[in-house]
Amino acid sequence: MSHTHLEGGAGQVPVTSILGVQVSKLDMRGTVEVLEQAVASGRPHQIITANPIMIMAALESEENMRAMREAELIVPDGAGVVWAAEQLGDPVAERVAGFDLLHELMKRGEQLGWTAYLLGAAEEVVQEAARRLQKQYPKVRIVGVRNGYFGEPENAAVIEAIRQAKPDLLFVARDAKTQEPWIARYKQELGVPVIMGVGGSFDVISGKTKRAPVFMQKMRLEWFYRLASEPSRLPRMMALPRFMRTIKKVKKNHG
Ligand code: UDP
Protein backbone atom coordinates (compact mmCIF):
# COMPACT_ATOMS: atom_id res chain seq x y z
CA MET A 1 0.00 0.00 0.00
CA SER A 2 1.39 3.43 -0.86
CA HIS A 3 1.15 6.58 1.21
CA THR A 4 1.21 10.30 0.68
CA HIS A 5 3.30 12.74 2.58
CA LEU A 6 0.46 14.40 4.49
CA GLU A 7 1.84 14.89 7.98
CA GLY A 8 0.01 15.21 11.26
CA GLY A 9 -1.12 13.14 14.21
CA ALA A 10 -3.58 11.14 12.12
CA GLY A 11 -0.65 9.41 10.46
CA GLN A 12 -0.11 8.83 6.80
CA VAL A 13 -2.84 8.61 4.24
CA PRO A 14 -3.37 5.44 2.17
CA VAL A 15 -3.55 6.25 -1.54
CA THR A 16 -4.36 4.55 -4.81
CA SER A 17 -2.60 5.57 -8.01
CA ILE A 18 -4.79 6.61 -10.95
CA LEU A 19 -2.73 7.35 -14.08
CA GLY A 20 0.05 8.64 -11.84
CA VAL A 21 -2.22 10.72 -9.58
CA GLN A 22 -2.13 9.64 -5.93
CA VAL A 23 -5.75 9.63 -4.72
CA SER A 24 -6.67 9.21 -1.04
CA LYS A 25 -8.51 6.03 -0.04
CA LEU A 26 -9.95 7.58 3.12
CA ASP A 27 -13.69 7.89 3.61
CA MET A 28 -15.29 11.27 4.39
CA ARG A 29 -14.85 10.86 8.13
CA GLY A 30 -11.17 9.96 7.88
CA THR A 31 -10.62 12.86 5.48
CA VAL A 32 -12.11 15.37 7.92
CA GLU A 33 -9.97 13.94 10.73
CA VAL A 34 -6.79 14.32 8.70
CA LEU A 35 -7.75 17.88 7.78
CA GLU A 36 -8.39 18.68 11.43
CA GLN A 37 -4.74 17.70 12.02
CA ALA A 38 -3.76 19.89 9.10
CA VAL A 39 -5.45 22.92 10.68
CA ALA A 40 -3.79 22.14 14.02
CA SER A 41 -0.38 21.97 12.32
CA GLY A 42 -0.75 25.48 10.88
CA ARG A 43 1.24 24.47 7.79
CA PRO A 44 -0.26 24.95 4.31
CA HIS A 45 -2.08 22.01 2.72
CA GLN A 46 -3.59 21.95 -0.75
CA ILE A 47 -6.58 19.66 -1.07
CA ILE A 48 -7.49 18.71 -4.63
CA THR A 49 -10.91 17.21 -5.29
CA ALA A 50 -10.06 15.12 -8.32
CA ASN A 51 -12.45 14.26 -11.12
CA PRO A 52 -11.67 12.71 -14.52
CA ILE A 53 -11.49 16.12 -16.21
CA MET A 54 -8.82 17.25 -13.78
CA ILE A 55 -6.83 14.02 -14.11
CA MET A 56 -6.88 14.36 -17.90
CA ALA A 57 -5.84 18.02 -17.53
CA ALA A 58 -2.91 16.84 -15.40
CA LEU A 59 -1.87 14.31 -18.06
CA GLU A 60 -1.97 17.05 -20.67
CA SER A 61 -0.46 19.98 -18.77
CA GLU A 62 2.76 19.95 -16.82
CA GLU A 63 1.51 22.73 -14.52
CA ASN A 64 -1.60 20.77 -13.57
CA MET A 65 0.43 17.59 -13.02
CA ARG A 66 2.86 19.45 -10.81
CA ALA A 67 -0.06 20.73 -8.68
CA MET A 68 -1.25 17.11 -8.34
CA ARG A 69 2.20 15.88 -7.36
CA GLU A 70 2.70 18.63 -4.80
CA ALA A 71 -0.81 18.52 -3.32
CA GLU A 72 -0.91 17.34 0.27
CA LEU A 73 -4.20 15.51 -0.26
CA ILE A 74 -6.19 14.47 -3.34
CA VAL A 75 -9.69 13.19 -2.69
CA PRO A 76 -11.86 11.16 -5.12
CA ASP A 77 -14.50 13.73 -6.03
CA GLY A 78 -15.86 12.36 -9.30
CA ALA A 79 -17.78 9.11 -9.71
CA GLY A 80 -15.38 8.43 -12.59
CA VAL A 81 -12.44 8.44 -10.18
CA VAL A 82 -14.17 5.97 -7.87
CA TRP A 83 -14.89 3.77 -10.91
CA ALA A 84 -11.28 3.99 -12.12
CA ALA A 85 -9.90 2.92 -8.73
CA GLU A 86 -12.24 -0.11 -8.84
CA GLN A 87 -11.19 -0.98 -12.38
CA LEU A 88 -7.52 -0.80 -11.46
CA GLY A 89 -8.09 -3.15 -8.49
CA ASP A 90 -7.23 -0.76 -5.65
CA PRO A 91 -10.56 0.89 -4.72
CA VAL A 92 -11.16 3.95 -2.54
CA ALA A 93 -13.46 3.80 0.51
CA GLU A 94 -16.08 6.07 -1.02
CA ARG A 95 -16.59 9.15 -3.13
CA VAL A 96 -15.53 12.29 -1.26
CA ALA A 97 -17.23 15.10 -3.16
CA GLY A 98 -15.69 18.55 -2.75
CA PHE A 99 -19.10 20.09 -2.15
CA ASP A 100 -19.81 17.67 0.70
CA LEU A 101 -16.30 18.05 2.12
CA LEU A 102 -16.74 21.83 2.22
CA HIS A 103 -19.85 21.35 4.36
CA GLU A 104 -18.20 18.74 6.59
CA LEU A 105 -15.29 21.12 7.21
CA MET A 106 -17.71 23.93 8.10
CA LYS A 107 -19.44 21.54 10.54
CA ARG A 108 -16.15 20.66 12.19
CA GLY A 109 -15.24 24.34 12.17
CA GLU A 110 -18.42 25.05 14.16
CA GLN A 111 -17.13 22.82 16.95
CA LEU A 112 -13.56 24.09 16.86
CA GLY A 113 -14.14 27.80 16.15
CA TRP A 114 -12.38 27.94 12.81
CA THR A 115 -12.41 30.88 10.40
CA ALA A 116 -12.95 30.72 6.65
CA TYR A 117 -12.21 32.81 3.56
CA LEU A 118 -14.09 32.54 0.27
CA LEU A 119 -12.24 33.37 -2.94
CA GLY A 120 -13.80 32.93 -6.36
CA ALA A 121 -16.90 33.10 -8.58
CA ALA A 122 -18.72 36.30 -9.55
CA GLU A 123 -19.04 39.06 -6.95
CA GLU A 124 -22.76 38.65 -6.21
CA VAL A 125 -22.36 34.85 -6.13
CA VAL A 126 -19.54 34.82 -3.58
CA GLN A 127 -21.31 37.45 -1.44
CA GLU A 128 -24.52 35.40 -1.37
CA ALA A 129 -22.60 32.16 -0.74
CA ALA A 130 -20.85 33.83 2.23
CA ARG A 131 -24.16 35.11 3.60
CA ARG A 132 -25.78 31.66 3.40
CA LEU A 133 -22.77 29.81 4.84
CA GLN A 134 -22.52 32.33 7.69
CA LYS A 135 -26.19 31.76 8.47
CA GLN A 136 -25.86 27.97 8.35
CA TYR A 137 -22.59 27.88 10.34
CA PRO A 138 -22.70 30.95 12.61
CA LYS A 139 -19.68 29.86 14.66
CA VAL A 140 -17.35 29.74 11.68
CA ARG A 141 -16.36 33.38 11.19
CA ILE A 142 -16.04 34.27 7.51
CA VAL A 143 -13.05 36.59 7.62
CA GLY A 144 -12.91 37.53 3.95
CA VAL A 145 -14.68 37.30 0.60
CA ARG A 146 -13.31 38.07 -2.87
CA ASN A 147 -14.57 37.30 -6.37
CA GLY A 148 -12.54 35.05 -8.68
CA TYR A 149 -12.13 37.41 -11.61
CA PHE A 150 -8.63 38.77 -11.25
CA GLY A 151 -5.35 38.30 -13.07
CA GLU A 152 -1.63 38.40 -12.51
CA PRO A 153 -1.50 42.13 -11.62
CA GLU A 154 -3.93 41.68 -8.69
CA ASN A 155 -2.32 38.50 -7.31
CA ALA A 156 -0.16 40.25 -4.73
CA ALA A 157 -3.07 42.23 -3.28
CA VAL A 158 -5.35 39.17 -3.22
CA ILE A 159 -2.70 37.13 -1.40
CA GLU A 160 -1.91 39.92 1.06
CA ALA A 161 -5.59 40.30 1.99
CA ILE A 162 -5.79 36.57 2.72
CA ARG A 163 -2.56 36.61 4.74
CA GLN A 164 -3.89 39.46 6.87
CA ALA A 165 -7.18 37.65 7.49
CA LYS A 166 -5.35 34.46 8.61
CA PRO A 167 -8.20 32.00 7.91
CA ASP A 168 -8.05 28.31 8.86
CA LEU A 169 -9.91 27.36 5.67
CA LEU A 170 -9.57 28.92 2.23
CA PHE A 171 -12.08 27.82 -0.41
CA VAL A 172 -11.13 28.75 -3.96
CA ALA A 173 -13.83 28.60 -6.65
CA ARG A 174 -12.34 29.20 -10.08
CA ASP A 175 -12.22 27.17 -13.27
CA ALA A 176 -10.46 23.82 -13.04
CA LYS A 177 -7.58 24.83 -15.30
CA THR A 178 -6.38 27.80 -13.22
CA GLN A 179 -7.60 26.92 -9.73
CA GLU A 180 -5.13 24.17 -8.83
CA PRO A 181 -1.97 25.69 -10.39
CA TRP A 182 -2.77 29.03 -8.67
CA ILE A 183 -3.13 27.38 -5.26
CA ALA A 184 0.01 25.30 -5.83
CA ARG A 185 2.04 28.36 -6.76
CA TYR A 186 0.95 30.52 -3.84
CA LYS A 187 0.11 28.12 -1.00
CA GLN A 188 3.31 28.80 0.95
CA GLU A 189 2.81 32.56 0.68
CA LEU A 190 -0.87 32.26 1.57
CA GLY A 191 0.08 30.29 4.67
CA VAL A 192 -3.45 28.90 5.13
CA PRO A 193 -3.56 25.36 6.61
CA VAL A 194 -6.42 24.04 4.46
CA ILE A 195 -6.74 25.42 0.91
CA MET A 196 -9.25 23.64 -1.27
CA GLY A 197 -10.41 24.28 -4.83
CA VAL A 198 -14.20 23.94 -4.93
CA GLY A 199 -14.99 24.75 -8.61
CA GLY A 200 -18.66 25.61 -9.07
CA SER A 201 -19.61 25.12 -5.39
CA PHE A 202 -20.26 28.81 -4.63
CA ASP A 203 -22.70 28.89 -7.56
CA VAL A 204 -24.62 26.03 -5.93
CA ILE A 205 -24.45 27.43 -2.37
CA SER A 206 -25.64 30.85 -3.54
CA GLY A 207 -28.61 29.25 -5.29
CA LYS A 208 -27.44 30.31 -8.77
CA THR A 209 -27.16 26.70 -9.96
CA LYS A 210 -28.44 23.41 -8.60
CA ARG A 211 -26.67 20.21 -7.74
CA ALA A 212 -27.89 16.97 -9.28
CA PRO A 213 -30.67 15.17 -7.36
CA VAL A 214 -29.42 12.56 -4.87
CA PHE A 215 -30.65 9.60 -6.95
CA MET A 216 -28.55 10.81 -9.87
CA GLN A 217 -25.52 11.24 -7.62
CA LYS A 218 -26.06 7.67 -6.37
CA MET A 219 -26.31 6.40 -9.93
CA ARG A 220 -23.05 8.19 -10.66
CA LEU A 221 -24.82 10.43 -13.13
CA GLU A 222 -23.99 13.83 -11.65
CA TRP A 223 -21.84 14.59 -14.71
CA PHE A 224 -24.87 13.95 -16.93
CA TYR A 225 -27.02 16.34 -14.92
CA ARG A 226 -24.39 19.08 -15.21
CA LEU A 227 -24.09 18.48 -18.93
CA ALA A 228 -27.88 18.55 -19.48
CA SER A 229 -28.28 21.78 -17.51
CA GLU A 230 -25.26 23.44 -19.12
CA PRO A 231 -24.68 22.01 -22.64
CA SER A 232 -21.74 24.39 -23.17
CA ARG A 233 -19.81 21.99 -20.92
CA LEU A 234 -19.72 19.36 -23.68
CA PRO A 235 -16.19 20.06 -24.99
CA ARG A 236 -14.79 19.87 -21.45
CA MET A 237 -16.76 16.71 -20.79
CA MET A 238 -15.20 14.91 -23.72
CA ALA A 239 -12.35 14.32 -21.30
CA LEU A 240 -14.59 11.73 -19.59
CA PRO A 241 -14.72 9.12 -22.42
CA ARG A 242 -11.00 9.71 -23.04
CA PHE A 243 -10.36 9.07 -19.35
CA MET A 244 -12.42 5.85 -19.43
CA ARG A 245 -10.62 4.58 -22.53
CA THR A 246 -7.25 5.29 -20.92
CA ILE A 247 -8.21 3.42 -17.75
CA LYS A 248 -9.44 0.41 -19.78
CA LYS A 249 -6.17 0.38 -21.69
CA VAL A 250 -4.08 0.46 -18.51
CA LYS A 251 -6.24 -2.29 -17.02
CA LYS A 252 -5.77 -4.48 -20.08
CA ASN A 253 -2.02 -4.00 -20.10
CA HIS A 254 -1.57 -4.68 -16.40
CA GLY A 255 -4.54 -6.83 -15.53
N1 UDP B 1 -14.53 31.48 -12.10
C1 UDP B 1 -13.80 32.50 -11.49
N2 UDP B 1 -12.81 33.11 -12.20
C2 UDP B 1 -12.49 32.76 -13.47
C3 UDP B 1 -13.22 31.71 -14.08
C4 UDP B 1 -14.22 31.07 -13.36
O1 UDP B 1 -14.05 32.82 -10.35
O2 UDP B 1 -11.59 33.37 -14.04
C5 UDP B 1 -15.58 30.80 -11.32
C6 UDP B 1 -16.94 30.72 -11.97
O3 UDP B 1 -17.66 31.92 -11.74
C7 UDP B 1 -17.55 29.55 -11.24
C8 UDP B 1 -16.36 28.66 -10.92
O4 UDP B 1 -15.19 29.48 -11.16
O5 UDP B 1 -18.10 29.96 -10.01
C9 UDP B 1 -16.29 27.39 -11.74
O6 UDP B 1 -16.37 27.73 -13.07
P1 UDP B 1 -16.66 26.68 -14.22
O7 UDP B 1 -17.85 25.85 -13.86
O8 UDP B 1 -16.64 27.41 -15.51
O9 UDP B 1 -15.31 25.81 -14.13
P2 UDP B 1 -15.04 24.25 -14.18
O10 UDP B 1 -15.12 23.80 -12.76
O11 UDP B 1 -16.07 23.64 -15.06
O12 UDP B 1 -13.68 24.22 -14.77
Coordinates of C-alpha atoms and ligand atoms in Angstrom, one line a residue, residues 51 53 119-122 125 147-150 173-179 198-203 208 226 230 233 236, ligand 1:
N51 CA -12.4 14.3 -11.1
I53 CA -11.5 16.1 -16.2
L119 CA -12.2 33.4 -2.9
G120 CA -13.8 32.9 -6.4
A121 CA -16.9 33.1 -8.6
A122 CA -18.7 36.3 -9.5
V125 CA -22.4 34.8 -6.1
N147 CA -14.6 37.3 -6.4
G148 CA -12.5 35.1 -8.7
Y149 CA -12.1 37.4 -11.6
F150 CA -8.6 38.8 -11.3
A173 CA -13.8 28.6 -6.7
R174 CA -12.3 29.2 -10.1
D175 CA -12.2 27.2 -13.3
A176 CA -10.5 23.8 -13.0
K177 CA -7.6 24.8 -15.3
T178 CA -6.4 27.8 -13.2
Q179 CA -7.6 26.9 -9.7
V198 CA -14.2 23.9 -4.9
G199 CA -15.0 24.7 -8.6
G200 CA -18.7 25.6 -9.1
S201 CA -19.6 25.1 -5.4
F202 CA -20.3 28.8 -4.6
D203 CA -22.7 28.9 -7.6
K208 CA -27.4 30.3 -8.8
R226 CA -24.4 19.1 -15.2
E230 CA -25.3 23.4 -19.1
R233 CA -19.8 22.0 -20.9
R236 CA -14.8 19.9 -21.4
Ligands
UDP1 N1 -14.5 31.5 -12.1 C1 -13.8 32.5 -11.5 N2 -12.8 33.1 -12.2 C2 -12.5 32.8 -13.5 C3 -13.2 31.7 -14.1 C4 -14.2 31.1 -13.4 O1 -14.0 32.8 -10.3 O2 -11.6 33.4 -14.0 C5 -15.6 30.8 -11.3 C6 -16.9 30.7 -12.0 O3 -17.7 31.9 -11.7 C7 -17.5 29.6 -11.2 C8 -16.4 28.7 -10.9 O4 -15.2 29.5 -11.2 O5 -18.1 30.0 -10.0 C9 -16.3 27.4 -11.7 O6 -16.4 27.7 -13.1 P1 -16.7 26.7 -14.2 O7 -17.8 25.9 -13.9 O8 -16.6 27.4 -15.5 O9 -15.3 25.8 -14.1 P2 -15.0 24.3 -14.2 O10 -15.1 23.8 -12.8 O11 -16.1 23.6 -15.1 O12 -13.7 24.2 -14.8

